[in-house]
Coordinates of C-alpha atoms and ligand atoms in Angstrom, one line a residue:
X1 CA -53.4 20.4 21.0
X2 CA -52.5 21.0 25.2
X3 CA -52.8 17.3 25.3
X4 CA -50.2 17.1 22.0
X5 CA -47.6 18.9 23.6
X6 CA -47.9 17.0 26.7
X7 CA -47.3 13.6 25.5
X8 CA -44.9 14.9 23.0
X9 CA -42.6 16.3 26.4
X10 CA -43.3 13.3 28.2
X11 CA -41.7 11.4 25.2
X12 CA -39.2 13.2 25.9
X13 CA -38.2 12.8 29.2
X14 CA -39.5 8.8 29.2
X15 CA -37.4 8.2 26.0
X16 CA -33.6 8.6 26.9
X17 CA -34.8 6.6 30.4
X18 CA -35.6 3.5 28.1
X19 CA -32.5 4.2 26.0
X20 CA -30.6 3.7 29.1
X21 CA -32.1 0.4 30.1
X22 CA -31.7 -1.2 27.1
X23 CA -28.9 -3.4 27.0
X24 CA -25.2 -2.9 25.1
X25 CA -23.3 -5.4 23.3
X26 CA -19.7 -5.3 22.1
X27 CA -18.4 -7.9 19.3
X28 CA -14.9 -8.1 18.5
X29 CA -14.3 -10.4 15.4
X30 CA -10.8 -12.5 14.6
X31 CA -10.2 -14.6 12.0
X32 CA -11.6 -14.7 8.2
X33 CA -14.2 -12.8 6.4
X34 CA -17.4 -15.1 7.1
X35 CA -16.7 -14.6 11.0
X36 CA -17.1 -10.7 10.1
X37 CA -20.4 -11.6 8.5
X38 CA -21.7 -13.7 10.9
X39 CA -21.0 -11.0 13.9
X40 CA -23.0 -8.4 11.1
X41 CA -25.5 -11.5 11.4
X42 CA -25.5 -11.3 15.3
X43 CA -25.5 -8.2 15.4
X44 CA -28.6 -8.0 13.1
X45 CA -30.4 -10.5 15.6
X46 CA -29.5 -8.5 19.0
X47 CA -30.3 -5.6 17.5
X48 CA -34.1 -7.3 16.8
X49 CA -34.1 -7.8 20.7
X50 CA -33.3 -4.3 21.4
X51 CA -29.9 -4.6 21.9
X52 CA -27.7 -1.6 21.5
X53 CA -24.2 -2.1 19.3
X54 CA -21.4 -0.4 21.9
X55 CA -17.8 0.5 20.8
X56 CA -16.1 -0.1 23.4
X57 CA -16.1 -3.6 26.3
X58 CA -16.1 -0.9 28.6
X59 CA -19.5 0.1 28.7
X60 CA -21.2 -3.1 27.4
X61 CA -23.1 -5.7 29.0
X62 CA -22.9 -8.7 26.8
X63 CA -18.8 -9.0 25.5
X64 CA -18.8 -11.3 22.3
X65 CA -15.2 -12.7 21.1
X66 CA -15.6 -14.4 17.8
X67 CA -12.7 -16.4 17.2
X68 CA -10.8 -18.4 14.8
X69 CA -8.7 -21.7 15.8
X70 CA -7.1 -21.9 11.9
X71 CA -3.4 -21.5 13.3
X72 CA -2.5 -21.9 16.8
X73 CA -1.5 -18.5 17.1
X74 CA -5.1 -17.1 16.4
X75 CA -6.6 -19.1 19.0
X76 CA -3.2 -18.1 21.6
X77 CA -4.2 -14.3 20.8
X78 CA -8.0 -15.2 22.3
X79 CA -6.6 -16.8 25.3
X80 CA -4.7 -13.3 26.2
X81 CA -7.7 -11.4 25.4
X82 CA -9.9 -13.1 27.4
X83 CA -6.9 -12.7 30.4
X84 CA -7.5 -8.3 30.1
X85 CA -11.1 -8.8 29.7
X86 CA -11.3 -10.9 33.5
X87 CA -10.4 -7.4 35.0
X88 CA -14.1 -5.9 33.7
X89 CA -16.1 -9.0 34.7
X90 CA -14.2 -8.6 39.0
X91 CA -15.8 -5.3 38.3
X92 CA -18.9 -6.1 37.2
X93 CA -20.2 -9.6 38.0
X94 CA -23.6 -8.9 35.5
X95 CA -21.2 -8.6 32.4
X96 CA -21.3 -11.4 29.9
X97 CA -18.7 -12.7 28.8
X98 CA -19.1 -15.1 25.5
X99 CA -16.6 -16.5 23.2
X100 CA -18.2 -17.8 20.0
X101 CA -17.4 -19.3 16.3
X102 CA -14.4 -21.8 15.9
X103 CA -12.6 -21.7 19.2
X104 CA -15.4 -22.1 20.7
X105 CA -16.6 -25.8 18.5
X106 CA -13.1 -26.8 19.2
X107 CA -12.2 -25.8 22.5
X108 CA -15.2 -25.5 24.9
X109 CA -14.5 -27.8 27.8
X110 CA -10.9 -26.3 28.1
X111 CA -12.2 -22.7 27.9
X112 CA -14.7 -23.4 30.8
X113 CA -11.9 -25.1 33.1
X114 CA -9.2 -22.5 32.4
X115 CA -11.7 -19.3 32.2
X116 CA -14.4 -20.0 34.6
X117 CA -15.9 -16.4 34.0
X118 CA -16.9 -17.2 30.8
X119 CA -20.3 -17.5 30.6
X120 CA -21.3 -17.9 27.0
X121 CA -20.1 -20.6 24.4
X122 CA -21.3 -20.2 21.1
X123 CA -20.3 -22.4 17.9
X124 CA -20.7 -20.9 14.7
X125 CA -24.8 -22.9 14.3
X126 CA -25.6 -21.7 17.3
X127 CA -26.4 -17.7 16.7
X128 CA -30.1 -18.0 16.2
X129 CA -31.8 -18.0 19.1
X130 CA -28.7 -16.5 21.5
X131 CA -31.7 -14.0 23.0
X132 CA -32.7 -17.4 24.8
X133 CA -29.1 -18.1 26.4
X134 CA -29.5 -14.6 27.4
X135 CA -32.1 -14.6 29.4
X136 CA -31.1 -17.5 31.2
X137 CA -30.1 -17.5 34.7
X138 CA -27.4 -19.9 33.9
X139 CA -23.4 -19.5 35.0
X140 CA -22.1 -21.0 31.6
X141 CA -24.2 -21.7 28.8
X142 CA -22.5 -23.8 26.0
X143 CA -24.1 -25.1 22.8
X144 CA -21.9 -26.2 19.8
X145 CA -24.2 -28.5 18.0
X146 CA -23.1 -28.5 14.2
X147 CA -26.1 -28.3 12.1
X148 CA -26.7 -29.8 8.6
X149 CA -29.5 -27.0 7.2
X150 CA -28.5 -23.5 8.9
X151 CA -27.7 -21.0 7.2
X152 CA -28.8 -18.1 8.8
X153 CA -31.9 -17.3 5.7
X154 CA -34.3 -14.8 6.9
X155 CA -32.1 -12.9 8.7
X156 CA -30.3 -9.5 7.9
X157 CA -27.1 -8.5 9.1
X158 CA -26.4 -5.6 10.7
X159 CA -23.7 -3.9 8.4
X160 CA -21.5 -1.3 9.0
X161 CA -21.7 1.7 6.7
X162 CA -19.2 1.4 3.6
X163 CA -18.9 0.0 -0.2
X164 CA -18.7 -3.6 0.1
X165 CA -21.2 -5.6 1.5
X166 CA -19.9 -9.2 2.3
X167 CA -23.0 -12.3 1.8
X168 CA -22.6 -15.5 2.7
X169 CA -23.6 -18.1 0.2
X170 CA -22.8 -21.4 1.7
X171 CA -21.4 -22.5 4.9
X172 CA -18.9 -25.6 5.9
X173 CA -16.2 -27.5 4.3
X174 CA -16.2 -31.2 3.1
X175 CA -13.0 -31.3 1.6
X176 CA -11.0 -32.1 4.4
X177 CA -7.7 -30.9 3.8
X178 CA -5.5 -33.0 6.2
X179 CA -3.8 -29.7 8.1
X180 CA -7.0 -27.9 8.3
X181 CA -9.5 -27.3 11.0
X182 CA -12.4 -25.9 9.4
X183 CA -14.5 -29.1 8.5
X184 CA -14.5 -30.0 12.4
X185 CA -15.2 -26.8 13.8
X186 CA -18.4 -25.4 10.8
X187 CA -19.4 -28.6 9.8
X188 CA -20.4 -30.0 6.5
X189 CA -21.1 -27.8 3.4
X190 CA -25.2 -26.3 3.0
X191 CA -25.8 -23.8 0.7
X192 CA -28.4 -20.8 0.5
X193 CA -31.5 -20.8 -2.0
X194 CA -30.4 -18.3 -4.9
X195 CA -33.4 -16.3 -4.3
X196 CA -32.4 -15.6 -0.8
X197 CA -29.0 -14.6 -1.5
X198 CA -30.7 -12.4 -4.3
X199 CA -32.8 -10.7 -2.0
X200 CA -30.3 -9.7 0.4
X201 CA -27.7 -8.7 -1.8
X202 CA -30.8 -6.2 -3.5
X203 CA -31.5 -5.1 -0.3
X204 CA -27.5 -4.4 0.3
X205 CA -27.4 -2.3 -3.0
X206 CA -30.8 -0.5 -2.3
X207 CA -29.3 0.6 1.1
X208 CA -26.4 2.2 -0.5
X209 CA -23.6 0.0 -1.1
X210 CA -22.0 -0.2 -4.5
X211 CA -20.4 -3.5 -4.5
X212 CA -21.2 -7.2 -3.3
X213 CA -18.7 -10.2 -2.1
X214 CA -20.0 -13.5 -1.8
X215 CA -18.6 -15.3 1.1
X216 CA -17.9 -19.0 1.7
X217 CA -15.1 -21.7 2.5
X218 CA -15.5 -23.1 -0.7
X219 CA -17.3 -20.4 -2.6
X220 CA -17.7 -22.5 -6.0
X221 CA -18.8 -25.6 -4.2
X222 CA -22.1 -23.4 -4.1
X223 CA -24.8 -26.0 -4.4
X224 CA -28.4 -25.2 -3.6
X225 CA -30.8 -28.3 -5.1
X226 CA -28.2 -28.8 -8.2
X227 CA -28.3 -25.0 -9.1
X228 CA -24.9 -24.2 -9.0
X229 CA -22.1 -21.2 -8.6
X230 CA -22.7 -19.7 -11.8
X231 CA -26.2 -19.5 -11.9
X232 CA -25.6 -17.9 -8.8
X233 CA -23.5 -15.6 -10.1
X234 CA -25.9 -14.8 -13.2
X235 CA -28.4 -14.0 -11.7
X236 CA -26.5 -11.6 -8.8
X237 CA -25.4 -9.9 -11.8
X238 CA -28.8 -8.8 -12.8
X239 CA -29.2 -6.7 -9.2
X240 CA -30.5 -3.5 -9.9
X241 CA -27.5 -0.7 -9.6
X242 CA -24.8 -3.4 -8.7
X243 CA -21.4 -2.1 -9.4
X244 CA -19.0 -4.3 -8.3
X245 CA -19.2 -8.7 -7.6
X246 CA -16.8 -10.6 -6.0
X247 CA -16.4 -13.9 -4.4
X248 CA -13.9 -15.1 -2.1
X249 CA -12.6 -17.8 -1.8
X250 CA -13.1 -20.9 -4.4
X251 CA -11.4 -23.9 -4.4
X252 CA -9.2 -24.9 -7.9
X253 CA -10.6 -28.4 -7.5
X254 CA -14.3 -26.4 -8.3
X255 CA -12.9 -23.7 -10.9
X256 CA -14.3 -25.0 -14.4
X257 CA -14.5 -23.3 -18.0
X258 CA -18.3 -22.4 -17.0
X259 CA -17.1 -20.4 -14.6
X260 CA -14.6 -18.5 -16.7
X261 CA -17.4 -18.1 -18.8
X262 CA -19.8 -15.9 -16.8
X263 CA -16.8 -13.6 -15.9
X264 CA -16.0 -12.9 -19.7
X265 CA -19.7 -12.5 -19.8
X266 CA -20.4 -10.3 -17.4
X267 CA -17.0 -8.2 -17.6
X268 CA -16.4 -5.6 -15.7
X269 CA -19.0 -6.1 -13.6
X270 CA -18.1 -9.7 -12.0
X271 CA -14.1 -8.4 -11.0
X272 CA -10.8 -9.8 -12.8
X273 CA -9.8 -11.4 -9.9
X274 CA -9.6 -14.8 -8.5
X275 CA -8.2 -16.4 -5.4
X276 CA -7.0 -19.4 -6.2
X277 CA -5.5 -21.2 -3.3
X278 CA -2.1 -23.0 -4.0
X279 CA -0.7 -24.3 -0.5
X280 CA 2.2 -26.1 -2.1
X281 CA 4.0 -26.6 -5.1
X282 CA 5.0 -30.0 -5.5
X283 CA 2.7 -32.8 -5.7
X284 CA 4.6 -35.4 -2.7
X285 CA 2.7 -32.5 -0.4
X286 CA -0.4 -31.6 -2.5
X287 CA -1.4 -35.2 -2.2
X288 CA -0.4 -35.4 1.7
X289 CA -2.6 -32.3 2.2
X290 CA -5.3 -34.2 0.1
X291 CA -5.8 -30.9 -2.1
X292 CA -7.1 -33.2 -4.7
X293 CA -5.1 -31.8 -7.5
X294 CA -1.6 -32.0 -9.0
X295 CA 0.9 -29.2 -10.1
X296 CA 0.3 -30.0 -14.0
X297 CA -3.6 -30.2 -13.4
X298 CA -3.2 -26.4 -11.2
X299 CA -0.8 -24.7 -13.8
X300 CA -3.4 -25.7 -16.7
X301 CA -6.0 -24.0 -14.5
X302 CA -4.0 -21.0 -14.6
X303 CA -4.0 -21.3 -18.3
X304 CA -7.1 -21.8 -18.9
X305 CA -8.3 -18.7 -16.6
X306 CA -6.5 -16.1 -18.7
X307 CA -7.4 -17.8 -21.5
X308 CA -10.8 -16.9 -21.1
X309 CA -9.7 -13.3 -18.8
X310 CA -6.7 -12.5 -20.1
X311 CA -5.9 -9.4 -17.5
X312 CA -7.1 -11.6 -14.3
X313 CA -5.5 -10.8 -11.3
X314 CA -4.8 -13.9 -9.5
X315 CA -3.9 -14.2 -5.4
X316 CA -3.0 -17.2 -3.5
X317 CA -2.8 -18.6 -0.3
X318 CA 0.1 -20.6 0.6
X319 CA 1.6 -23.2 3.7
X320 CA 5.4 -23.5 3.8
X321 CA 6.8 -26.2 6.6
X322 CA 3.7 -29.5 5.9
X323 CA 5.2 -32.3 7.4
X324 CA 7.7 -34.1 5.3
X325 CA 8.5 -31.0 3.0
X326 CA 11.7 -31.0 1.6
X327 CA 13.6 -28.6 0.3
X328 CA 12.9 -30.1 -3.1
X329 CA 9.2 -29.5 -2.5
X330 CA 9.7 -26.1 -1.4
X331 CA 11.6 -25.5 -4.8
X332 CA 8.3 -26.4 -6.5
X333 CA 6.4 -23.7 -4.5
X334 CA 8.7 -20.9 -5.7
X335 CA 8.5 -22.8 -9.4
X336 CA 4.4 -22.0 -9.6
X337 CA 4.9 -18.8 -8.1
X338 CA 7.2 -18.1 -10.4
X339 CA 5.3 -18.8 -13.4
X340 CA 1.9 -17.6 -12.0
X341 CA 3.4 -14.4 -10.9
X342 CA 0.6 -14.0 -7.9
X343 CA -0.9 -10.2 -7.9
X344 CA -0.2 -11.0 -3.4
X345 CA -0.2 -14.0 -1.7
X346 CA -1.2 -14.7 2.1
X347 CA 1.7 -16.9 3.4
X348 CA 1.7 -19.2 6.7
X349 CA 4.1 -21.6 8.3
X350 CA 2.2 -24.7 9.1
X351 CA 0.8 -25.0 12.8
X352 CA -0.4 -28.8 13.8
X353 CA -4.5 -28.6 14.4
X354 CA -6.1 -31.0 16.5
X355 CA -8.7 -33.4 15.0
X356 CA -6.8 -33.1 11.5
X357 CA -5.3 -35.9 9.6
X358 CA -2.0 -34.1 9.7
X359 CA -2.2 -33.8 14.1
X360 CA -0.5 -37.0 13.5
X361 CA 2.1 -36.9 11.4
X362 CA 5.5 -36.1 12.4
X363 CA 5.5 -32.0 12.6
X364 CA 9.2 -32.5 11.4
X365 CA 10.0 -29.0 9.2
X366 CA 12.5 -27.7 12.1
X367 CA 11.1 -23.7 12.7
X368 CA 14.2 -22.8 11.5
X369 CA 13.6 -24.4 8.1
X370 CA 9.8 -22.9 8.4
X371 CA 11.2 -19.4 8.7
X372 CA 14.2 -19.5 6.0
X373 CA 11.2 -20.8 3.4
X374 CA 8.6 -18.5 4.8
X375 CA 11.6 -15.7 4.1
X376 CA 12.1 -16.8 1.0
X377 CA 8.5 -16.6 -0.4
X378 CA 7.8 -13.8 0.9
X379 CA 10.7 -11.9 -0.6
X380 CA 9.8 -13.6 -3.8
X381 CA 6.2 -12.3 -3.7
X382 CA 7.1 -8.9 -2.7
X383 CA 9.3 -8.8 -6.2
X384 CA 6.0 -10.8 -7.9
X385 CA 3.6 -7.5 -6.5
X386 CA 6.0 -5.1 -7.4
X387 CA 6.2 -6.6 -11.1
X388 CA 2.5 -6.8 -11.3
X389 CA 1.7 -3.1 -10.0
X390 CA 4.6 -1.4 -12.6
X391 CA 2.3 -3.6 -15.1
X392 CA -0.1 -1.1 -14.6
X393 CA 1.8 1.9 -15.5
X394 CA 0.1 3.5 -18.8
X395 CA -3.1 1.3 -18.3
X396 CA -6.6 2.9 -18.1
X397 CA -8.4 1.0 -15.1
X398 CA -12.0 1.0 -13.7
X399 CA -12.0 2.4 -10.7
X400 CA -14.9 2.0 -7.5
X401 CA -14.4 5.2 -5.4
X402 CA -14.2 4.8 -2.3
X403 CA -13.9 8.6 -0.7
X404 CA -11.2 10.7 0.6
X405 CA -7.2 10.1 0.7
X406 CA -5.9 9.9 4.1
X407 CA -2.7 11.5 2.8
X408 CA -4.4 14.9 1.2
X409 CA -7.6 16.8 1.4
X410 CA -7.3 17.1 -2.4
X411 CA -7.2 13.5 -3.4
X412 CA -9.2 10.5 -3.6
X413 CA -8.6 6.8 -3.2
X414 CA -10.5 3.9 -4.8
X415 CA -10.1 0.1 -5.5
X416 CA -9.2 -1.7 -8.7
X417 CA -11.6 -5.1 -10.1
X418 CA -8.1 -6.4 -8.4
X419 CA -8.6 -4.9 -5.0
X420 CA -5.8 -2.3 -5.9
X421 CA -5.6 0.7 -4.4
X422 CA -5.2 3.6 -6.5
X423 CA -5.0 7.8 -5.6
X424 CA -6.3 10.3 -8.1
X425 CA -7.4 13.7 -8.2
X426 CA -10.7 14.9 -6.4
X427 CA -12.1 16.8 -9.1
X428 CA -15.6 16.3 -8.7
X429 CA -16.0 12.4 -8.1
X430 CA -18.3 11.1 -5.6
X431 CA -17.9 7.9 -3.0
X432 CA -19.2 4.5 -5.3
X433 CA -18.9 6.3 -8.7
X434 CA -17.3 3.8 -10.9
X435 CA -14.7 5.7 -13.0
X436 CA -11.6 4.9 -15.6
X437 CA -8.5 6.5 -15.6
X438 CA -4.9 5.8 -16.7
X439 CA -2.2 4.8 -13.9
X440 CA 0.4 7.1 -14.2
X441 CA 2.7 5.5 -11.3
X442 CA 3.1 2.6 -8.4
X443 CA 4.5 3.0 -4.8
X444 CA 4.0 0.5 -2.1
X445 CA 0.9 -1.2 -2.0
X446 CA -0.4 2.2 -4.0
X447 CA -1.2 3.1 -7.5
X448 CA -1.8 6.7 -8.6
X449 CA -3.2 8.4 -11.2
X450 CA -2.1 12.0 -11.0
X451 CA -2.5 13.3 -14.7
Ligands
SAM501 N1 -11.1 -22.9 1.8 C1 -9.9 -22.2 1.4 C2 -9.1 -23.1 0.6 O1 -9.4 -24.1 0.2 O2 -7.9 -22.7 0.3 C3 -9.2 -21.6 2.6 C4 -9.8 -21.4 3.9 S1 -8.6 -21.5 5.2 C5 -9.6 -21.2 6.5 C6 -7.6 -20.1 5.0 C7 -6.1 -20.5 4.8 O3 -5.5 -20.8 6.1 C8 -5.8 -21.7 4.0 O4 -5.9 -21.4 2.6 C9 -4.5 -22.1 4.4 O5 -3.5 -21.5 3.6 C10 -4.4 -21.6 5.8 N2 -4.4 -22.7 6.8 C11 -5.4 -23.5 7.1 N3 -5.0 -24.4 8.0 C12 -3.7 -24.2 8.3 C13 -2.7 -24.7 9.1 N4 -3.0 -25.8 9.9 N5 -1.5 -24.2 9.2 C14 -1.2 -23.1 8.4 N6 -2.1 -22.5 7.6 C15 -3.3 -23.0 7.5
SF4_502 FE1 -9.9 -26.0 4.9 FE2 -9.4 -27.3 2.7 FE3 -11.9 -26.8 3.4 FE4 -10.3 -24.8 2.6 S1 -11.0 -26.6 1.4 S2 -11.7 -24.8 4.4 S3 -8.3 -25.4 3.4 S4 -10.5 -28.1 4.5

């Protein structure tokens, strides 16, 4: 019993002198969703090596910037980060300093010359065995290899508490649209075996979230040994105390009646909502960006959706400013808007990528032109998202709740199938409850339901 106690107080005193050796990372994550699963994924994998997850660079030893090189601008905000960070690494030679995912693949050498003190490069294959580069004695450490089989099976990622947990299903682009970075810096397209992704999306559910979204560039170009996206889907559908499914982001070119299919099928579980990427109206540009489909052939697909879910909420991402976009062109944008009437749109002015087939054609949309259209959309969407939100008025949604409003102690909030916000009463609802009530009004970027 003595001898108990003993070890028990010597546990004590020995245990918070490990905690403080073991070693602290900090990841900040830029860019899209499947750079916020792959840090859950490194996290996950640093964690296995008895690494501890800080929050704050202050107080870490291993700094982790995961960055995205789709638009200029994204990888200019890395370069200034990177400038505030130098301060902690003068202070602390040890610290290491890594920038990892897209920049990374597409600008290494330059991040070495310009940023000496960066010690680890990481592209987005290269996450598996980081314990290795940590160990090593080495100033800089870069590996960027593309690989044509990872997909990080096997490994869990270390999510943060909440509702939605985000899966990847397939990695890498082969489309190659001619503006876009994406199939140069992840590689060609690989897919995950269904009963992997099954697995971890059970495993998701049975540690307390409510509501899975399947990540990947091309989500529907899911293809693992001929078994396609809405297998997939199927059988995700059958996960024990699921609530919620959604997938982001597919591409039209892979959107098919099957498809349509398994949502009325599996209504309201598999959300009313698709993102369904237009990037430009007219079909001079659609072909220059090689989307691989035409106006008519995107418009029918539109049909054809709410043919089979009439109430789907569709989104859209869209480029103003491709080289060689007229006016004319731009006029066709606003006409699809105008007769999809998008639930939001994410809207961007074109930036020239390197490596792309559009890096060489003449960039020759003045920025003054780029701004007027981007303006112009935006405006237009705005008076699209307030349309579609008054919609809602006197409709009885299902609603995933989330937990407490910020704005008072005696509401909550919740999301629609349509990522919608919506406030209602507390009463005696609980956080992932799935519950239907009647929208009695629409503010903002806010739906309530207050009687
Ligand atoms: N795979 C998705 C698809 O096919 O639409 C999109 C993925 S991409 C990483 C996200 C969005 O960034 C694109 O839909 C596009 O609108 C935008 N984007 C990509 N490259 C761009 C560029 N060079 N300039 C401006 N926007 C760009
Ligand atoms: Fe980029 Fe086109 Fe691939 Fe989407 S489909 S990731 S826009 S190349």
């Amino acid at each position: 019993m003595i001898w108990t106690h003993r070890l028990f107080f010597l546990f004590l005193h020995i245990y918070p002198i490990f905690k403080s050796m073991q070693k602290r990372f900090y990841i900040e994550t830029y860019g899209c969703q499947m750079n916020e699963y792959d840090s859950e994924i490194l996290a996950g994998i640093l964690q296995s090596h008895d690494f501890i997850l800080s929050d704050s660079p202050e107080d870490a030893d291993l700094i982790l910037l995961n960055t995205c090189s789709v638009r200029e601008h994204a990888e200019q905000k890395i370069h200034s980060r990177l400038g505030e960070l130098k301060h902690l690494k003068d202070k602390r030679p040890d610290l290491k300093l890594g920038v990892i995912g897209c920049m990374a693949q597409n600008l290494k050498n330059d991040i070495i010359k310009s940023k000496p003190y960066v010690n680890l490069i990481l592209g987005p294959d290269s996450y598996r065995h980081i314990d290795e580069y940590l160990d090593s004695e080495k100033k800089h450490i870069i590996d960027t290899k593309l690989s044509k089989y990872e997909v990080y099976n096997g490994l869990f990622p270390a999510r943060k508490e909440g509702i939605n947990a985000w899966i990847s299903i397939m990695r890498g682009c082969n489309k190659f649209c001619s503006y876009c970075i994406v199939p140069y810096t992840r590689g060609r397209e690989r897919s995950r075996s269904i009963e992997s992704i099954v697995e971890e999306a059970q495993k998701s559910i049975d540690n307390g979230f409510a509501e899975i979204t399947l990540l990947g560039q091309n989500v529907n170009s899911f293809d693992h040994e001929g078994r396609k996206f809405p297998e997939l889907l199927r059988a995700i559908a059958k996960v024990d105390g699921l609530k919620r499914l959604r997938y982001t982001s597919p591409h039209p070119q892979d959107v098919d009646e099957e498809l349509m299919r398994v949502h009325a099928e599996f209504k309201p579980l598999i959300a009313n909502h698709i993102h369904l990427p237009l990037q430009a109206g007219s079909d001079n540009v659609l072909k220059a960006m090689n989307r691989t489909y035409t106006q008519e052939h995107y418009l029918k697909l539109v049909d054809m959706i709410r043919n089979f879910v009439p109430d789907m909420g569709i989104t859209t991402d869209i480029i103003v400013g491709f080289p060689g976009e007229t006016e004319e062109d731009f006029r066709e944008t606003l006409k699809v808007m105008n007769y999809v009437k998008y639930n939001s749109a994410y809207t961007f002015k074109y930036s020239p990528r390197p490596y792309t087939k559009a890096w060489n054609m003449d960039d020759n949309v003045s920025e003054e032109d780029k701004s007027a259209r981007l303006t112009e959309l935006i405006a237009l969407q705005k008076k699209h998202t307030l349309e579609r939100y008054r919609d809602m008025i006197g409709k009885e949604v299902e609603i995933l709740v989330e937990g407490r409003s910020k704005k008072s102690p005696e509401e909550m909030k919740g999301r629609t199938a349509c990522n919608k916000i919506v406030i209602f009463p507390k009463l005696d609802y609980k956080p992932k409850d799935m519950i239907k009530r009647k929208i009695t009004d629409a503010q903002g970027v806010s739906l309530f339901s207050r009687s």
